[in-house]
mmCIF file of C-alpha atoms in Angstrom:
data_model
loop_
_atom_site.group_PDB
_atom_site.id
_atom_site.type_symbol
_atom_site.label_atom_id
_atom_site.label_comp_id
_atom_site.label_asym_id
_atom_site.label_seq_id
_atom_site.Cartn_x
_atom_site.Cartn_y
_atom_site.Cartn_z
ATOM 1 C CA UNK A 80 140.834 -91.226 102.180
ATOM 2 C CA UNK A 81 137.562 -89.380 102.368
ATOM 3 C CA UNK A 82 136.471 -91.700 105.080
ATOM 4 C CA UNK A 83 139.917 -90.927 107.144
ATOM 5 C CA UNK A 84 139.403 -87.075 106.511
ATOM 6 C CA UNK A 85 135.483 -87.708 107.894
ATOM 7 C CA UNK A 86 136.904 -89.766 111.141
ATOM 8 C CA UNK A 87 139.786 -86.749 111.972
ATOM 9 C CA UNK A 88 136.880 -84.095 111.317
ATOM 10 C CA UNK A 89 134.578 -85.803 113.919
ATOM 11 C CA UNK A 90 137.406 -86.518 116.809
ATOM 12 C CA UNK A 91 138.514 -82.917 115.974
ATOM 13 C CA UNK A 92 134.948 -82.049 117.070
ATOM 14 C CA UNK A 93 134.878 -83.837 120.059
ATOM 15 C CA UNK A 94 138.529 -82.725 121.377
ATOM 16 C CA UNK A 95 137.765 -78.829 120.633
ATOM 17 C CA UNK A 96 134.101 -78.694 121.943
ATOM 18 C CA UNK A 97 134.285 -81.128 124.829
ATOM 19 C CA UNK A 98 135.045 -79.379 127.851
ATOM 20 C CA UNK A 99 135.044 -80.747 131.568
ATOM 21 C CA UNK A 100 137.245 -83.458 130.925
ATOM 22 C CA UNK A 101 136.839 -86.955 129.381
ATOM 23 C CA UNK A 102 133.628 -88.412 130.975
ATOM 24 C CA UNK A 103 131.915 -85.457 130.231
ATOM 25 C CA UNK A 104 132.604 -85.944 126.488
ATOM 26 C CA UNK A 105 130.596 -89.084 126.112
ATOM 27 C CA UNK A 106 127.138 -87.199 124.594
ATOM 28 C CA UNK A 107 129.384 -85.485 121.963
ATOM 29 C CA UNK A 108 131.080 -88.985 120.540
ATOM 30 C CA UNK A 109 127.427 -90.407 120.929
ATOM 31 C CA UNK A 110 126.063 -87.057 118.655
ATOM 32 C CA UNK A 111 129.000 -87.783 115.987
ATOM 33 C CA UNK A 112 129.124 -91.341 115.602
ATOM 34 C CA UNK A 113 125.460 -92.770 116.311
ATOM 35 C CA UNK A 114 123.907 -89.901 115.008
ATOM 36 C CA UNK A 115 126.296 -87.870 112.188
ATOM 37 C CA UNK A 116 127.699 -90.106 110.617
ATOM 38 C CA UNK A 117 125.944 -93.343 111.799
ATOM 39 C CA UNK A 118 129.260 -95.609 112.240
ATOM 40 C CA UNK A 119 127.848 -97.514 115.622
ATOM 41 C CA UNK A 120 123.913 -98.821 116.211
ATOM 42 C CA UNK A 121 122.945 -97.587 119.919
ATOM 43 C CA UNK A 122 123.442 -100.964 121.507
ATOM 44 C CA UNK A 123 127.026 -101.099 119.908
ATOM 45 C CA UNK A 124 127.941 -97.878 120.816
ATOM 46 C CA UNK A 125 127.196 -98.254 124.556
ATOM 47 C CA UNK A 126 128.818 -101.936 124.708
ATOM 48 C CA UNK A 127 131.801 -99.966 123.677
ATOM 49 C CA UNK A 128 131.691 -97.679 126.519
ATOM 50 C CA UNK A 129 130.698 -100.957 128.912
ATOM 51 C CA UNK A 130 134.230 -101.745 128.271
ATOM 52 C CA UNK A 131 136.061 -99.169 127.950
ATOM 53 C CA UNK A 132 135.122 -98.343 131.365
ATOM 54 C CA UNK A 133 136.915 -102.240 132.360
ATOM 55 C CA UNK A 134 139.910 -100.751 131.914
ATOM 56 C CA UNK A 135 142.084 -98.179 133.639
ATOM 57 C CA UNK A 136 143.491 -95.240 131.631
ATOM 58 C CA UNK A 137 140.981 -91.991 130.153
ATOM 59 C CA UNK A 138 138.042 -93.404 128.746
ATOM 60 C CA UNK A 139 137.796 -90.473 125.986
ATOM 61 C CA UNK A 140 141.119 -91.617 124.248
ATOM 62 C CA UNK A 141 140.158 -95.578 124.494
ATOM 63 C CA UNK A 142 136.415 -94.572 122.510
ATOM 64 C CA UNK A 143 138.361 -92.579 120.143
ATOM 65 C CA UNK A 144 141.135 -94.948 119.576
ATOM 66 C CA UNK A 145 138.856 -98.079 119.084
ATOM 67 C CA UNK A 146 135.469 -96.159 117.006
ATOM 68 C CA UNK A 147 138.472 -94.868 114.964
ATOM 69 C CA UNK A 148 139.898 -98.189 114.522
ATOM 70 C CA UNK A 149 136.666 -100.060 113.663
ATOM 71 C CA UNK A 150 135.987 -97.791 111.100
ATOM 72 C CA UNK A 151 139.087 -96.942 109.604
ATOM 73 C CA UNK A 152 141.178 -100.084 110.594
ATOM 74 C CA UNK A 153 144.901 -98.666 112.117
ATOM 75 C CA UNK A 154 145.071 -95.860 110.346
ATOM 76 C CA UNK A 155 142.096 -94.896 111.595
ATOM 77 C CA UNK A 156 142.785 -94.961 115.215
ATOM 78 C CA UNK A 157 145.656 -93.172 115.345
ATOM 79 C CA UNK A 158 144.017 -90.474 113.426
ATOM 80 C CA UNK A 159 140.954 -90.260 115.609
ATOM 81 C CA UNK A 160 143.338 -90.343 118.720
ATOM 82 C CA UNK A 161 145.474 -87.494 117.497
ATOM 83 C CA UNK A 162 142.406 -85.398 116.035
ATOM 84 C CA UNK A 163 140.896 -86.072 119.583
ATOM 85 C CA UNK A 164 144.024 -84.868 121.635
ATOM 86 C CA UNK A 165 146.812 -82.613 120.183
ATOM 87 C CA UNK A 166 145.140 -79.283 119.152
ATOM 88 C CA UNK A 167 144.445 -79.257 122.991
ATOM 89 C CA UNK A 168 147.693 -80.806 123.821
ATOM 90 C CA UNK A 169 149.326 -77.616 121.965
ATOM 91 C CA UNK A 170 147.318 -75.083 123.239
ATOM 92 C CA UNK A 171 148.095 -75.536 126.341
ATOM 93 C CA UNK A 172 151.790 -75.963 125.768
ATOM 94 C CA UNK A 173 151.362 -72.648 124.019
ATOM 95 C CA UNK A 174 150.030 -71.189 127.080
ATOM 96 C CA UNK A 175 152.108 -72.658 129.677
ATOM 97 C CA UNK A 176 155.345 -71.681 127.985
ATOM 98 C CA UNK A 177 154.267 -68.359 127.378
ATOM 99 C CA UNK A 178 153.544 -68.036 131.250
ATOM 100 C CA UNK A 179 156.660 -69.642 132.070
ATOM 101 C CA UNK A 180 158.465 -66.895 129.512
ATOM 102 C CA UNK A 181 157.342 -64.270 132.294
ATOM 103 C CA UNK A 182 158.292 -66.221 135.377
ATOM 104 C CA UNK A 183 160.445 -63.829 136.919
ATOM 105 C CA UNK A 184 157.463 -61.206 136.487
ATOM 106 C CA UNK A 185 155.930 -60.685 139.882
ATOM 107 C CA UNK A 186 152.799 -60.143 138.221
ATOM 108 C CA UNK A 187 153.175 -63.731 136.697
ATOM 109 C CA UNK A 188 154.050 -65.702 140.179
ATOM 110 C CA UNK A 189 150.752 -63.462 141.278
ATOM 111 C CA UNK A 190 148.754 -65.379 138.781
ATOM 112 C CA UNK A 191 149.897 -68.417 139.601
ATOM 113 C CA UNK A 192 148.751 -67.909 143.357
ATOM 114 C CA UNK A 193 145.415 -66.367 142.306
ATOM 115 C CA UNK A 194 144.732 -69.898 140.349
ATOM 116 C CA UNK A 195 145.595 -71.716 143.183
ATOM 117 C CA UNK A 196 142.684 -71.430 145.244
ATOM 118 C CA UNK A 197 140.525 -72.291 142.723
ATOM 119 C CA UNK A 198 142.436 -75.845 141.857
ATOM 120 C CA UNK A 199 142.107 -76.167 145.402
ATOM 121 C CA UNK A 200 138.018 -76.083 145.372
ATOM 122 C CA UNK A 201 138.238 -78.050 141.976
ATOM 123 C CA UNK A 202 139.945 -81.053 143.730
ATOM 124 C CA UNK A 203 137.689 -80.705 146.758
ATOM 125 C CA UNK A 204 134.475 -80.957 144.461
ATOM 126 C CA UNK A 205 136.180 -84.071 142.713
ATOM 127 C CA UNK A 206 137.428 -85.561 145.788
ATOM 128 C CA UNK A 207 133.573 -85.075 147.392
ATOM 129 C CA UNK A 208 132.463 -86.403 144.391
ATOM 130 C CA UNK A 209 134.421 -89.616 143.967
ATOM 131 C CA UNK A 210 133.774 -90.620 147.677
ATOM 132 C CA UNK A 211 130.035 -89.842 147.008
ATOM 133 C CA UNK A 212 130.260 -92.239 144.131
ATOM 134 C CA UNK A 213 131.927 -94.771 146.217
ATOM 135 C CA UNK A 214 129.129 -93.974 149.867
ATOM 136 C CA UNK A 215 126.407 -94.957 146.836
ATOM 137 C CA UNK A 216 128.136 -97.738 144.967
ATOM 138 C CA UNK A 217 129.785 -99.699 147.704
ATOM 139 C CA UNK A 218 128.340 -98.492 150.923
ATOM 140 C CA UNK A 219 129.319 -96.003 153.665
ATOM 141 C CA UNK A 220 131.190 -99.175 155.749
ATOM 142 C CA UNK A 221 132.877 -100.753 152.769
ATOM 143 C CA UNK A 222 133.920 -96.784 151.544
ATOM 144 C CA UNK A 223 135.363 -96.000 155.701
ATOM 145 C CA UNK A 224 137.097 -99.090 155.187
ATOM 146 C CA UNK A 225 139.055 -98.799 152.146
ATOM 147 C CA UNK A 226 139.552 -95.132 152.881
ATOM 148 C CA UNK A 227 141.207 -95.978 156.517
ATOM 149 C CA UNK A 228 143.699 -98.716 154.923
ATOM 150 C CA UNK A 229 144.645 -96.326 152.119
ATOM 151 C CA UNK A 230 145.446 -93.395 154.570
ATOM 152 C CA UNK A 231 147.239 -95.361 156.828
ATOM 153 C CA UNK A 232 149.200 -97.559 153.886
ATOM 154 C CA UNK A 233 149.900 -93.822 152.422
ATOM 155 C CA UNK A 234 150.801 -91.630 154.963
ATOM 156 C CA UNK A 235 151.677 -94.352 157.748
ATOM 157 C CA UNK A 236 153.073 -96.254 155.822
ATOM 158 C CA UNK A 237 154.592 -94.620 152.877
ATOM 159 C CA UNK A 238 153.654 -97.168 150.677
ATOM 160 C CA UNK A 239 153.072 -96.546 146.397
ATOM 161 C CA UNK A 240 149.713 -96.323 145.923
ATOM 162 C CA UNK A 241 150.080 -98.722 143.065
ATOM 163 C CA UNK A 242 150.726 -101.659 146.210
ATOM 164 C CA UNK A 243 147.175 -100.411 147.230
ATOM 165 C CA UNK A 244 145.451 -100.497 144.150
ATOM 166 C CA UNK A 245 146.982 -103.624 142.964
ATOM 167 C CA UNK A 246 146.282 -105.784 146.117
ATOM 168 C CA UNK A 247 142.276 -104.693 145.844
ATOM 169 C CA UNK A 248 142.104 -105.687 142.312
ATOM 170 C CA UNK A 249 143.251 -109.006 143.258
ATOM 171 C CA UNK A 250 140.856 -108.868 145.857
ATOM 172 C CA UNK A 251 138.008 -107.454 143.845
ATOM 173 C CA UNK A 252 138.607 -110.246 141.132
ATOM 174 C CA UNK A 253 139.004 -112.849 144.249
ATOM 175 C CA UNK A 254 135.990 -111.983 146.503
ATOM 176 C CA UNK A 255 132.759 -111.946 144.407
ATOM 177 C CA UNK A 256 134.518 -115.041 142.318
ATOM 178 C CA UNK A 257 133.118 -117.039 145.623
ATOM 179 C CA UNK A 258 129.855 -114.586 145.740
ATOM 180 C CA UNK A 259 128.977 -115.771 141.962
ATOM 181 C CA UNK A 260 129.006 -118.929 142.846
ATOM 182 C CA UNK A 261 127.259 -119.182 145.791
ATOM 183 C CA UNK A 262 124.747 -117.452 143.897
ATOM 184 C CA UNK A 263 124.938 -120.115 141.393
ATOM 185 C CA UNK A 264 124.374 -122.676 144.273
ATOM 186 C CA UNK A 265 121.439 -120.558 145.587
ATOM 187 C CA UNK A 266 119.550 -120.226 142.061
ATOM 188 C CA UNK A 267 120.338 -124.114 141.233
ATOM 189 C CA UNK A 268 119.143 -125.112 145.050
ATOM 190 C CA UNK A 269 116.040 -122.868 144.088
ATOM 191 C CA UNK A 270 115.471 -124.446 140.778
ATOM 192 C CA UNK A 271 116.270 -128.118 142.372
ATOM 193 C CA UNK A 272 112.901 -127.041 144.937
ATOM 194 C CA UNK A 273 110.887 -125.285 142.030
ATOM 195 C CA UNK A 274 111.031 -129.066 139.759
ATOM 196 C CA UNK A 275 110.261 -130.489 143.553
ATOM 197 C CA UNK A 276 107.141 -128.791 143.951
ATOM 198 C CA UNK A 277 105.954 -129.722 140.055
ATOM 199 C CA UNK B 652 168.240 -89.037 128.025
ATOM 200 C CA UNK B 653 167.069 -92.275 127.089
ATOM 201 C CA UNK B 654 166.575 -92.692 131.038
ATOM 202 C CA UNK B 655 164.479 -89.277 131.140
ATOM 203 C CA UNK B 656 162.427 -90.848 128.430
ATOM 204 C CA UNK B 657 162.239 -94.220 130.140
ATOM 205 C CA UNK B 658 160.906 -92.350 133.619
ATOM 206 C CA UNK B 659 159.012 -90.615 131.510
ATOM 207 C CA UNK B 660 157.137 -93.289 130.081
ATOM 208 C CA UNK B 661 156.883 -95.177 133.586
ATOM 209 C CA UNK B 662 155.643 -92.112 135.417
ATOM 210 C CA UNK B 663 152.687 -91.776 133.122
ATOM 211 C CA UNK B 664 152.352 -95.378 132.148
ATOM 212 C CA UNK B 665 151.985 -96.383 136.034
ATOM 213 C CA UNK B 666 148.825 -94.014 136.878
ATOM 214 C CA UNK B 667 146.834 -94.938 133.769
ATOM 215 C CA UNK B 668 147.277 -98.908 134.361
ATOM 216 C CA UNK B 669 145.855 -98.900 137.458
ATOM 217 C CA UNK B 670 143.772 -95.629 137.412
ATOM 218 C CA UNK B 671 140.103 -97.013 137.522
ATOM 219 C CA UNK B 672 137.369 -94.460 136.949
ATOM 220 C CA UNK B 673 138.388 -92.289 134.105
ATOM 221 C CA UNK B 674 140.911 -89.442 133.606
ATOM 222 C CA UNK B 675 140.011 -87.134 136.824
ATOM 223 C CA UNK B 676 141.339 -90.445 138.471
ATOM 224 C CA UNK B 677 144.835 -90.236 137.369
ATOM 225 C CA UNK B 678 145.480 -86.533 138.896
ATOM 226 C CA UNK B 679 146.349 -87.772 142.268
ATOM 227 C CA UNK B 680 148.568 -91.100 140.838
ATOM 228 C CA UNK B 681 150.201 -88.745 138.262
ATOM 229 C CA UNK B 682 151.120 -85.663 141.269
ATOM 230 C CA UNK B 683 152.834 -88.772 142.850
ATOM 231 C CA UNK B 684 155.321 -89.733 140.309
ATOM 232 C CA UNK B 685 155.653 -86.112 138.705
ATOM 233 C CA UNK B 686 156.331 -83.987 141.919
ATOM 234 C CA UNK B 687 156.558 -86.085 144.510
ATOM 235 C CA UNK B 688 159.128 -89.086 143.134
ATOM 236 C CA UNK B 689 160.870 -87.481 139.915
ATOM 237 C CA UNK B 690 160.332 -83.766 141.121
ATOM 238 C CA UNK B 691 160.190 -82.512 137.873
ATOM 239 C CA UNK B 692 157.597 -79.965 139.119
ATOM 240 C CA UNK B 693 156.973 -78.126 142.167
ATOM 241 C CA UNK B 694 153.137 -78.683 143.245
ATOM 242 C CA UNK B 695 152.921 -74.692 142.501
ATOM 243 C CA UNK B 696 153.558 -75.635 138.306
ATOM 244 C CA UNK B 697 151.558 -78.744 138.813
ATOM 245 C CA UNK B 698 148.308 -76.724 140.321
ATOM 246 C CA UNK B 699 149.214 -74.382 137.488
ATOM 247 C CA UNK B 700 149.056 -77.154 134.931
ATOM 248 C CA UNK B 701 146.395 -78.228 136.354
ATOM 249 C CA UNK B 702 144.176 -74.912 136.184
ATOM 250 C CA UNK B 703 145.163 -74.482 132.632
ATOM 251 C CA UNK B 704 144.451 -78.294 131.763
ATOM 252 C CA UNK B 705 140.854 -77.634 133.016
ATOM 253 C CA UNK B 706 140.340 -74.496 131.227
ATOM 254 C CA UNK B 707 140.914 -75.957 128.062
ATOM 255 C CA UNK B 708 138.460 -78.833 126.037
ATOM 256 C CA UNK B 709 139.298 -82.604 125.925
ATOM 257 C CA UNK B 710 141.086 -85.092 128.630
ATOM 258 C CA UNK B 711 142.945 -83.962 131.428
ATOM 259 C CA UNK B 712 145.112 -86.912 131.486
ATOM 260 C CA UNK B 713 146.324 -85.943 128.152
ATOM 261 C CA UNK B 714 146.998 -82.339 128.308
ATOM 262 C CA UNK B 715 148.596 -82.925 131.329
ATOM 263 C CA UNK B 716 150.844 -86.324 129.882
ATOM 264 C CA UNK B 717 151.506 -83.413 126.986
ATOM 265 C CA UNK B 718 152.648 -80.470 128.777
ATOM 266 C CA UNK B 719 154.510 -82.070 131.186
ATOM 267 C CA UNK B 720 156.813 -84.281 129.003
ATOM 268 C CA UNK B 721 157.062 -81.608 126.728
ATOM 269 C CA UNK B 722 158.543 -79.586 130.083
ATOM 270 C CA UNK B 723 160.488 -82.757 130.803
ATOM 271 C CA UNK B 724 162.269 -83.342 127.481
ATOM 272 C CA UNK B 725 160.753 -81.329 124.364
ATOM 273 C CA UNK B 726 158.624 -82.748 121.668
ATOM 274 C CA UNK B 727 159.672 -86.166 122.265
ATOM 275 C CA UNK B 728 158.738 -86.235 125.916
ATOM 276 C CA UNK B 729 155.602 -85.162 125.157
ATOM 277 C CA UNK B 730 155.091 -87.898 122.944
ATOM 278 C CA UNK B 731 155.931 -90.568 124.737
ATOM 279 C CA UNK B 732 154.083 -89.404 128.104
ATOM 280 C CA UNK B 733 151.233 -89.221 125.697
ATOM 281 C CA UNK B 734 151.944 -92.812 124.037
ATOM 282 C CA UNK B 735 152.415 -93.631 127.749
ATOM 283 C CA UNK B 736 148.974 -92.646 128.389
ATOM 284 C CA UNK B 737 146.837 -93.923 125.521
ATOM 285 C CA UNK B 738 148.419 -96.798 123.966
ATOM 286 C CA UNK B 739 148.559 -99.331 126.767
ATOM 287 C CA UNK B 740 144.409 -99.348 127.636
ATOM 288 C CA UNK B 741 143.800 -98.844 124.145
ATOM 289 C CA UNK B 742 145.551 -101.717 122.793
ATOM 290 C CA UNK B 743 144.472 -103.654 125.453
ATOM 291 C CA UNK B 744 140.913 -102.934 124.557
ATOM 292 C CA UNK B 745 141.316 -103.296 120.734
ATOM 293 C CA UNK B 746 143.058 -106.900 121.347
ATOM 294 C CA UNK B 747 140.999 -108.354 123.778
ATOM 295 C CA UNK B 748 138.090 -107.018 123.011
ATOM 296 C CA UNK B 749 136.216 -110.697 122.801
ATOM 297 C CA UNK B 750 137.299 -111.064 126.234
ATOM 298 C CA UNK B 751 136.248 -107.612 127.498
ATOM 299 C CA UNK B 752 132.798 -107.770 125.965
ATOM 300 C CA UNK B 753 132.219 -111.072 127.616
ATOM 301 C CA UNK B 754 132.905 -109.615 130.856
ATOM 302 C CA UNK B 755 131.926 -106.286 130.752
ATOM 303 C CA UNK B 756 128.874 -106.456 132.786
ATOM 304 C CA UNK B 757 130.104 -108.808 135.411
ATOM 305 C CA UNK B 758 129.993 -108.450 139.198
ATOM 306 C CA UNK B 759 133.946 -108.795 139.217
ATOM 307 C CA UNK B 760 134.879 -106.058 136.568
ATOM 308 C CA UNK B 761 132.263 -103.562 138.216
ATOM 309 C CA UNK B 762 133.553 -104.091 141.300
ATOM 310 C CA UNK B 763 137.220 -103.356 140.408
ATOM 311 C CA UNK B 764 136.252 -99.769 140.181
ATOM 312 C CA UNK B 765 134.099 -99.923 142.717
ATOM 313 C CA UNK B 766 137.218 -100.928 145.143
ATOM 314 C CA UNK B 767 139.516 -98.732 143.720
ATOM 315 C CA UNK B 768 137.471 -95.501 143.703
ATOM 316 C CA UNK B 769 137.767 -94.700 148.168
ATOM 317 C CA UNK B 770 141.613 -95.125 147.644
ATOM 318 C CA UNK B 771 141.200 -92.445 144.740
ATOM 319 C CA UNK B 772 139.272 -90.149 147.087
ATOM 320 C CA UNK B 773 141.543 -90.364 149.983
ATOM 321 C CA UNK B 774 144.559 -89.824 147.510
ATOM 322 C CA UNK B 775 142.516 -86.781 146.316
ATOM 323 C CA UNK B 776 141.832 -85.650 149.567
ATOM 324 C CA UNK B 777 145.702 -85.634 150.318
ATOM 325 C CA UNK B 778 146.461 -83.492 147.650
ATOM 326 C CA UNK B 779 143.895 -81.200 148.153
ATOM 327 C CA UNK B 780 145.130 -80.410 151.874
ATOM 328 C CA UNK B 781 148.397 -79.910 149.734
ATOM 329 C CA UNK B 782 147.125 -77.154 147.558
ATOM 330 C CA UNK B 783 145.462 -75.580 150.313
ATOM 331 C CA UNK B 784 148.553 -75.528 152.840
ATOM 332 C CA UNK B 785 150.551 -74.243 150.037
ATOM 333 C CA UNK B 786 148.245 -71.378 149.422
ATOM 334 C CA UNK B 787 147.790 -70.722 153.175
ATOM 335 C CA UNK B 788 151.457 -70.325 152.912
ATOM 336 C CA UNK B 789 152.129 -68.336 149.956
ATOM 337 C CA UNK B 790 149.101 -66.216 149.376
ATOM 338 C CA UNK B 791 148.091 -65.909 153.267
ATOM 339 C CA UNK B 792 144.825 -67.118 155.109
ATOM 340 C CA UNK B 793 142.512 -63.817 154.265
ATOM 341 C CA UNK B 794 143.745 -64.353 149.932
ATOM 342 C CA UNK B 795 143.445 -67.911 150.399
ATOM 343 C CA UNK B 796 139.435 -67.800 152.158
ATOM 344 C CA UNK B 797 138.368 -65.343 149.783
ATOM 345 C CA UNK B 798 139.087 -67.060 146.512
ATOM 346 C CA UNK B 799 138.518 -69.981 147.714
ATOM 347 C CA UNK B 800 134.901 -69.159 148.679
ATOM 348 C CA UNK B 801 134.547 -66.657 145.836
ATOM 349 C CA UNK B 802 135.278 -69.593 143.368
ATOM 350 C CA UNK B 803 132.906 -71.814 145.185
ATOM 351 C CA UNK B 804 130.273 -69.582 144.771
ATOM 352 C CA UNK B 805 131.076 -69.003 141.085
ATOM 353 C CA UNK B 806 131.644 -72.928 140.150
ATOM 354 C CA UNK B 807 128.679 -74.418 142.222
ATOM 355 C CA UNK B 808 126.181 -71.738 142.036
ATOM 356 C CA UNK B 809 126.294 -69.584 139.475
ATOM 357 C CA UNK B 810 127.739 -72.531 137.477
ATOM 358 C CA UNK B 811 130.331 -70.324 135.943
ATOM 359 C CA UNK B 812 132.056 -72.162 133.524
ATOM 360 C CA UNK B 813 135.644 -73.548 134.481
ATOM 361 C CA UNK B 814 137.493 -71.562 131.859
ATOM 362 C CA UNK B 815 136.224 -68.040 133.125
ATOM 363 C CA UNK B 816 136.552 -69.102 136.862
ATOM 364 C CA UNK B 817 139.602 -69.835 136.154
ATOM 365 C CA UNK B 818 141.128 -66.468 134.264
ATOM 366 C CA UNK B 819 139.368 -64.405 137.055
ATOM 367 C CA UNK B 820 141.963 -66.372 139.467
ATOM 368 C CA UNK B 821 144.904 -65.418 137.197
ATOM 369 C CA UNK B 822 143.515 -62.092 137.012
ATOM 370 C CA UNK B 823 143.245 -61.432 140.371
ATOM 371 C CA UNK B 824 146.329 -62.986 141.251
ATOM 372 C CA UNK B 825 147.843 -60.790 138.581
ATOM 373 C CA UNK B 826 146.721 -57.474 140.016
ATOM 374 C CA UNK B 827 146.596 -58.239 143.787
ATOM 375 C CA UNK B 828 149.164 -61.068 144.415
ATOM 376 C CA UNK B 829 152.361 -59.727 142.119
#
């Protein structure tokens, strides 16, 4: 029990202090469970982020769910999950339905117009950022490329994005399957010369 | 109400499956299904959702899978947009996890996100040219320039932090905009 009441304090942690969003929360689940209370080694603790970032879905919840679950078995996931998300969760629900208690205020709709411009330069600075990412990562042509299908697929087309994302998965998981093993040909070819020249 | 429950599950389920690159990803894929195909917000609440969701700690995807089904269909909504949101990856990663960790520094897997992050961008850009129209129309072009630079300045430079950017927009909203 003591260990379940140590994994809720340290996802309680986490959720309250880490602001910015999930990614940014890494360093704090790194300070509480490498350092505090020593549950993960370094090497384990950033395999588990290797692959939690292989899947889709907020990468905060799927370290908190699976720490909490190593440690603490099922009980212990669901407790670090919860500890990690709802007194967040219910703050804001506290605050939104308070706002929406005032709606017909004037001074209320004013708000919600005075917030809107700064959402607006919030998205811009993530939407810079994630095609920044992607100019770096996969290249300015293979970024223009992607970018022009998905435009035209979305507002051409009026497809679900989920069609999109789906079909370059497939893709992703297709293409470099043939890269690897040319590069397996290339490095046994290589080897093949290397026992030549002996 | 088992079918609200049922969309509500799908429309959070859907964006998390195939949202590569952490929760910031799942904004654009979640403003699809939650104003755009079930309409249960206008994208006035869902910028507002969105403001508050980024003035408080922890992940966006959350907060905003919590608010909204709790908007949608009280406690229990909220619950299962949140089970929506965490259980699928999680369990995924907790059952396969031999799998994963086999994988998890191949070519293939990295470049998964690496193909899905441009359509993330574009669908980001979209809805950005969404807010802004909407506050060109609402607030007028001189409100809309002002805060929008003003909160540039205050987010990039200064490096304000989010929370306080964000009540001086409510604030001046309040006072000038009621």
């Amino acid at each position: 029990m003591n260990r379940q009441w140590q994994i809720f304090a340290a996802f309680f942690r986490i959720g309250i202090f880490g602001f910015g969003g999930g990614p940014s929360m890494i360093p704090l689940f790194h300070a509480e469970v490498v350092k505090r209370y020593q549950w993960m080694q370094e090497q384990e603790f950033s395999d588990t982020l290797a692959i939690g970032n292989t899947l889709p879905g907020p990468i905060a919840t799927k370290m908190a769910g699976y720490i909490g679950y190593r440690v603490g078995g099922t009980l212990g996931a669901i407790n670090a999950v919860i500890a990690n998300i709802v007194p967040s969760i219910i703050a804001m629900i506290f605050m939104l339905t308070l706002l929406s208690a005032y709606k017909d205020q004037s001074w209320v709709t004013g708000m919600g117009l005075g917030v809107l411009p700064v959402v607006v330069v919030m998205m811009a600075k993530l939407t810079w950022d994630f095609f920044d990412k992607s100019r770096t990562s996969l290249g300015i042509k293979g970024t223009a490329l992607i970018a022009s299908i998905t435009t035209i697929a979305l507002l051409g087309l009026g497809l679900h994005p989920a069609f999109i994302i789906v079909s370059l998965l497939i893709i992703a998981l297709l293409r470099v399957d043939k890269n690897q093993d040319t590069q397996i040909i290339n490095t046994q070819s290589s080897s093949n010369k290397a026992s030549v020249e002996k | 109400m088992l079918e609200t429950y049922w969309q509500l599950f799908l429309a959070f389920f859907i964006p998390n499956i195939i949202g590569y690159g952490g929760g910031p990803a799942i904004i654009p894929l979640i403003e699809i299904e939650v104003v755009s195909h079930y309409q249960w917000l206008n994208l006035q609440e869902f910028s507002e959702t969105l403001a508050l969701g980024n003035s408080l700690p922890s992940p966006i995807a959350t907060k905003m899978a919590g608010h909204i089904g709790y908007m949608v269909a009280g406690v229990a909504g909220a619950i299962i947009a949140v089970f929506a949101t965490v259980a699928p990856s999680l369990l995924l990663m907790i059952l396969l996890l031999a799998i994963l960790y086999r994988y998890k520094d191949s070519v293939k897997v990295k470049s998964m996100t690496l193909f899905v992050r441009p359509v993330i961008a574009v669908m980001m850009a979209i809805l950005t040219y969404k807010l802004l129209q909407n506050s060109y129309v609402d607030s007028g072009a001189l409100h809309s320039a002002g805060l929008i630079i003003c909160a540039y300045l205050l987010l990039e430079r200064t490096k304000l932090h989010p929370a306080l950017v964000i009540s001086s927009g409510l604030a001046y909203g309040g006072i000038f905009l009621g």
